[in-house]
Tab-separated table of C-alpha atoms in Angstrom:
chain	number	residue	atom	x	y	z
R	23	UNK	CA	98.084	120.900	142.038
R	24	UNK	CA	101.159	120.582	144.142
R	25	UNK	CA	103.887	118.374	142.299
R	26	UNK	CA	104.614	116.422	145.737
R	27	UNK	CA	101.174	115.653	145.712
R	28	UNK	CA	101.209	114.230	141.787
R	29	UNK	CA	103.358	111.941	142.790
R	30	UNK	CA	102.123	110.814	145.337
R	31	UNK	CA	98.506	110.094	143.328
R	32	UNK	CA	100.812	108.680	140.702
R	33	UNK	CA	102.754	106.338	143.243
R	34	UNK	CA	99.273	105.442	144.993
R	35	UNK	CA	97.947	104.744	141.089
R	36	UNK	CA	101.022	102.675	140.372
R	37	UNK	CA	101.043	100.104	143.615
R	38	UNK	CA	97.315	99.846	143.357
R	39	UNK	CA	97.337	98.491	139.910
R	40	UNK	CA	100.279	96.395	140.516
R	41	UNK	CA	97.838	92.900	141.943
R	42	UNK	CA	95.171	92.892	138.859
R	43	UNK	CA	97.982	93.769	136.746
R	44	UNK	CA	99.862	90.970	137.032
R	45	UNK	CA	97.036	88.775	137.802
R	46	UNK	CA	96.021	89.010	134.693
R	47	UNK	CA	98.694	89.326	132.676
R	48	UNK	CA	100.371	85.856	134.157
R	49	UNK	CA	96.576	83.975	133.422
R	50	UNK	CA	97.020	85.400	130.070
R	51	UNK	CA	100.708	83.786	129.740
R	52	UNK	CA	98.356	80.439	130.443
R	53	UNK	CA	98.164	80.213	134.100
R	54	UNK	CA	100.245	77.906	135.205
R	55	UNK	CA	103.756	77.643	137.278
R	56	UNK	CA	106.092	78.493	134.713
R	57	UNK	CA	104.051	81.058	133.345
R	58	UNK	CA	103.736	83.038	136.750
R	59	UNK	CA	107.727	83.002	136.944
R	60	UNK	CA	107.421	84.525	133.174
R	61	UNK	CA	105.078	87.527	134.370
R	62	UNK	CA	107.690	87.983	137.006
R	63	UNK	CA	110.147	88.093	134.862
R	64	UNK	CA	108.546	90.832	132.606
R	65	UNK	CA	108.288	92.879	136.179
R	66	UNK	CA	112.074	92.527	136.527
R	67	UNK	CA	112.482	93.741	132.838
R	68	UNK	CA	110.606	96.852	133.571
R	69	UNK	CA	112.504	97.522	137.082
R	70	UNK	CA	115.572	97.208	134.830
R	71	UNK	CA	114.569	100.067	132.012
R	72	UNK	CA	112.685	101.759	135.237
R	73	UNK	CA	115.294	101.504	137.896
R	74	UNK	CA	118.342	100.975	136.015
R	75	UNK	CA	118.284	102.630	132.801
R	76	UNK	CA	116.925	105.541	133.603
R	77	UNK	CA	119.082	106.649	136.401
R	78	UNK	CA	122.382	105.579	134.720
R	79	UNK	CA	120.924	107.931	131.647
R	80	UNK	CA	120.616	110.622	134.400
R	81	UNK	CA	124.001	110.335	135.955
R	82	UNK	CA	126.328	109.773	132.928
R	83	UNK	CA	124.186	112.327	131.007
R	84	UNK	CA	124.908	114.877	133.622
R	85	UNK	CA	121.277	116.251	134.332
R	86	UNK	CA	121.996	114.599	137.954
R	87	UNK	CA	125.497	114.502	139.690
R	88	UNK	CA	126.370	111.500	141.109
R	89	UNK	CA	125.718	111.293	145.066
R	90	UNK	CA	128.139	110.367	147.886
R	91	UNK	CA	128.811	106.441	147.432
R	92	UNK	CA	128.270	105.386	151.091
R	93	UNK	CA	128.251	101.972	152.315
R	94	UNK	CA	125.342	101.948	154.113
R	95	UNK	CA	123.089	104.188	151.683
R	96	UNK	CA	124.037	101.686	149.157
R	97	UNK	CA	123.033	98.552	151.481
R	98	UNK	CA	119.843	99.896	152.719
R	99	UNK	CA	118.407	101.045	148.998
R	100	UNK	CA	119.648	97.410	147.792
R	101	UNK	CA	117.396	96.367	150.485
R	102	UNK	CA	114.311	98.299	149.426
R	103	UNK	CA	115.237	96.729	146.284
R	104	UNK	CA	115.164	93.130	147.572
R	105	UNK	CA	111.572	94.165	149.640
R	106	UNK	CA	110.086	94.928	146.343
R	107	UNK	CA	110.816	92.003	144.286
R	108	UNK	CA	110.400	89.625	147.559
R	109	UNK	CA	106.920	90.953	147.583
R	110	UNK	CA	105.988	90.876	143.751
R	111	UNK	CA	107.197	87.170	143.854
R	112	UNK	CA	105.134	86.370	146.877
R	113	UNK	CA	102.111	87.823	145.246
R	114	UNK	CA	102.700	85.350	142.844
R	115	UNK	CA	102.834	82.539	144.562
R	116	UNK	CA	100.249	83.487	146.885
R	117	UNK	CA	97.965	83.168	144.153
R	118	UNK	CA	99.094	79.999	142.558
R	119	UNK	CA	99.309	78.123	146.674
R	120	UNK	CA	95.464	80.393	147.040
R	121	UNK	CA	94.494	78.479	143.160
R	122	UNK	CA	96.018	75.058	144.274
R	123	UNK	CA	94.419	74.878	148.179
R	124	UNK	CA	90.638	76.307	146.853
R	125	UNK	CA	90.814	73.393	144.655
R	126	UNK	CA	92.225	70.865	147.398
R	127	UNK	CA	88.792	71.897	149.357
R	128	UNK	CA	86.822	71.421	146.528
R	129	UNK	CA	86.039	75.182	146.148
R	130	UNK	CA	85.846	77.499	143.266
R	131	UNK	CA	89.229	78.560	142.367
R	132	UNK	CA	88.784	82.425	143.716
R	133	UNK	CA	87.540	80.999	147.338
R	134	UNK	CA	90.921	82.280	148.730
R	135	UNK	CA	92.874	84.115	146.065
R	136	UNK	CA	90.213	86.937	147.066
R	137	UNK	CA	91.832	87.694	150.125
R	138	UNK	CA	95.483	88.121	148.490
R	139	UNK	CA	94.938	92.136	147.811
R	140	UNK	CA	92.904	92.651	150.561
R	141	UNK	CA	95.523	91.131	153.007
R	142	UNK	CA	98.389	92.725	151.246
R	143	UNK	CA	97.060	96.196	151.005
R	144	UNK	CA	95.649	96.210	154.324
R	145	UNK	CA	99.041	94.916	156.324
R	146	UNK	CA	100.881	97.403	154.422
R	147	UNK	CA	99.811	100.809	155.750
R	148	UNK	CA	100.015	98.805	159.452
R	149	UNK	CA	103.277	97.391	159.000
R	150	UNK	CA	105.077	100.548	157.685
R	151	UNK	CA	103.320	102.837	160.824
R	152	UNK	CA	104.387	100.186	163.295
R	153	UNK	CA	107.745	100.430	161.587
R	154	UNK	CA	108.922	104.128	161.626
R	155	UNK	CA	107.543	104.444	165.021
R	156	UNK	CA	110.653	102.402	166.725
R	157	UNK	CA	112.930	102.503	163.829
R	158	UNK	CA	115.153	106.090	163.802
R	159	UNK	CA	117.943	105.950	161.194
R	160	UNK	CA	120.741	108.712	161.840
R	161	UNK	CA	123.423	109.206	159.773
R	162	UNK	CA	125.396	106.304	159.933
R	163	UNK	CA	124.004	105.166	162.145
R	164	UNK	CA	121.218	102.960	160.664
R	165	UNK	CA	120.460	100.754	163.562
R	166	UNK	CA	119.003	103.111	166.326
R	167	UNK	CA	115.515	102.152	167.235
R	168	UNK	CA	113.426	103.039	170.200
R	169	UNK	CA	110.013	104.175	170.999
R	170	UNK	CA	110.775	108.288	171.205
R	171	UNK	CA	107.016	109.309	171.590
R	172	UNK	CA	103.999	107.130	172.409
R	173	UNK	CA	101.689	108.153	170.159
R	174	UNK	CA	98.297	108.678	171.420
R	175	UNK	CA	94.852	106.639	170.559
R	176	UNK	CA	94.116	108.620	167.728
R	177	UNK	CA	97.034	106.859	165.618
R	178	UNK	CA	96.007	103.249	167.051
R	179	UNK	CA	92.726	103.763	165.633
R	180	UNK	CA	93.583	105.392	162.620
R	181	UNK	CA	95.987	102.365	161.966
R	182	UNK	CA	93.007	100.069	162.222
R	183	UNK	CA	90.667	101.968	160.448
R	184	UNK	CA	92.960	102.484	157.286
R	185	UNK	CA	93.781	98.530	157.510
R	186	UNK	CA	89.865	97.868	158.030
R	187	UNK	CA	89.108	100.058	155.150
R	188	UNK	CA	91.619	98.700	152.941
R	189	UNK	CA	90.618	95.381	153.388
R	190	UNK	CA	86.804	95.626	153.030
R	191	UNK	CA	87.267	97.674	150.311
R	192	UNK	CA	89.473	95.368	147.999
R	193	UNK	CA	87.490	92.366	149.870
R	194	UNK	CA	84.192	93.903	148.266
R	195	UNK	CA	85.278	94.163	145.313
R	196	UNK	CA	87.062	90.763	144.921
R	197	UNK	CA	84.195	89.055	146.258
R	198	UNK	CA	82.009	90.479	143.989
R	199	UNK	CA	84.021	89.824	140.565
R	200	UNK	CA	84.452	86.111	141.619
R	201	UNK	CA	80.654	86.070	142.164
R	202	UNK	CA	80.066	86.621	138.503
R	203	UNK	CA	79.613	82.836	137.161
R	204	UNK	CA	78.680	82.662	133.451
R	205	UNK	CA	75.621	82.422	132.000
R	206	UNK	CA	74.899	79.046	131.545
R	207	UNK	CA	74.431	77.480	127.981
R	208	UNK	CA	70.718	77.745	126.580
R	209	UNK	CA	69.482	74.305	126.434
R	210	UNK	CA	69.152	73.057	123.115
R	211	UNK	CA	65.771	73.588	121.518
R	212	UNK	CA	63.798	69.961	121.433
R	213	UNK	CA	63.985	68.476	117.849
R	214	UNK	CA	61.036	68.443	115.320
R	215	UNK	CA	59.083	64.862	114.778
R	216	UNK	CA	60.219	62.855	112.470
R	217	UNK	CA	57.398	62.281	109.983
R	218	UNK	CA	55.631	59.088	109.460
R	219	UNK	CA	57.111	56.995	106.851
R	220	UNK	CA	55.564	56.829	103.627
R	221	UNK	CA	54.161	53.356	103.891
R	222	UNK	CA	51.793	54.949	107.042
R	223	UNK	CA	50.562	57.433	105.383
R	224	UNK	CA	46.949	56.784	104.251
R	225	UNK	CA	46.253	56.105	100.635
């Protein structure tokens, strides 16, 4: 297997995971508020060993040399920075406002936080096509945009297909994990007749 296309399985593996992941762990850390801020907290903690750590180890160990400190290479990877922890937060609170309104309505709590990973996963793919069609970076010069070359229908369609696909994939599956209700309790087996008291019984 080609190592560019490792990491791209592993990057693919990584974001995909990302939504149950957290899910999960912040309904383990009780569900609430405070304890989705927590589970966002523990992401921060691992974009700090991840992100920080590990490249400072790189540089000031010498396995990497340290790049050209440009202005607007620094601004622009801050940025990406800033995209990535604005979204993890909003998928946070996207599923505490989804919890909060299903239960407003009088719905089962899942009624809307099914559409969270669907939405998200489906707008990406659309949103970063639609974006590096009219935006063209150039060496400092990071505001050049423009429409070079109109693509032709095959990208349209491919752009709603992917988001289509996306969507009724994670859809599926979300609807069919919050269709699981539990078994209901086994009614309690009727009690035995008391028998008569002593003073019925026949001589």
């Amino acid at each position: 297997m080609k190592e560019w296309l490792l990491y791209v399985l592993l990057a693919g593996l990584s974001w995909g995971t990302y939504v149950p992941l957290i899910f999960y762990g912040g309904s383990e850390l009780g569900g609430k508020s405070a304890s989705r801020i927590l589970a966002i907290l523990c992401v921060g903690v691992a974009y700090f060993v991840i992100a920080v750590l590990f490249p400072l180890y790189l540089f000031l160990s010498g396995q990497e040399p340290w790049p050209d400190l440009k202005t607007t290479g620094l601004v622009f990877s801050g940025l990406a920075g800033v995209a990535g922890a604005v979204g993890a937060l909003c998928v946070v609170f996207a599923s505490k406002a989804a919890v909060d309104a299903a239960k407003e309505a009088g719905l089962p709590p899942a009624t809307y936080r099914l559409y969270i990973a669907p939405l998200i996963f489906g707008l990406a793919p659309v949103i970063n096509t639609l974006v590096s069609l009219v935006w063209h970076p150039k060496p400092g010069e990071p505001f050049h945009f423009g429409l070079e070359e109109l693509p032709d229908w095959k990208l349209w369609l491919g752009i709603v297909l992917v988001g289509a696909g996306a969507f009724l994939v994670l859809f599926a599956k979300e609807e069919s994990e919050s269709g699981k209700a539990p078994a209901p309790p086994a009614p309690p087996s009727a009690a035995a007749p008391a028998p008569p008291p002593s003073s019925a019984l026949p001589g």
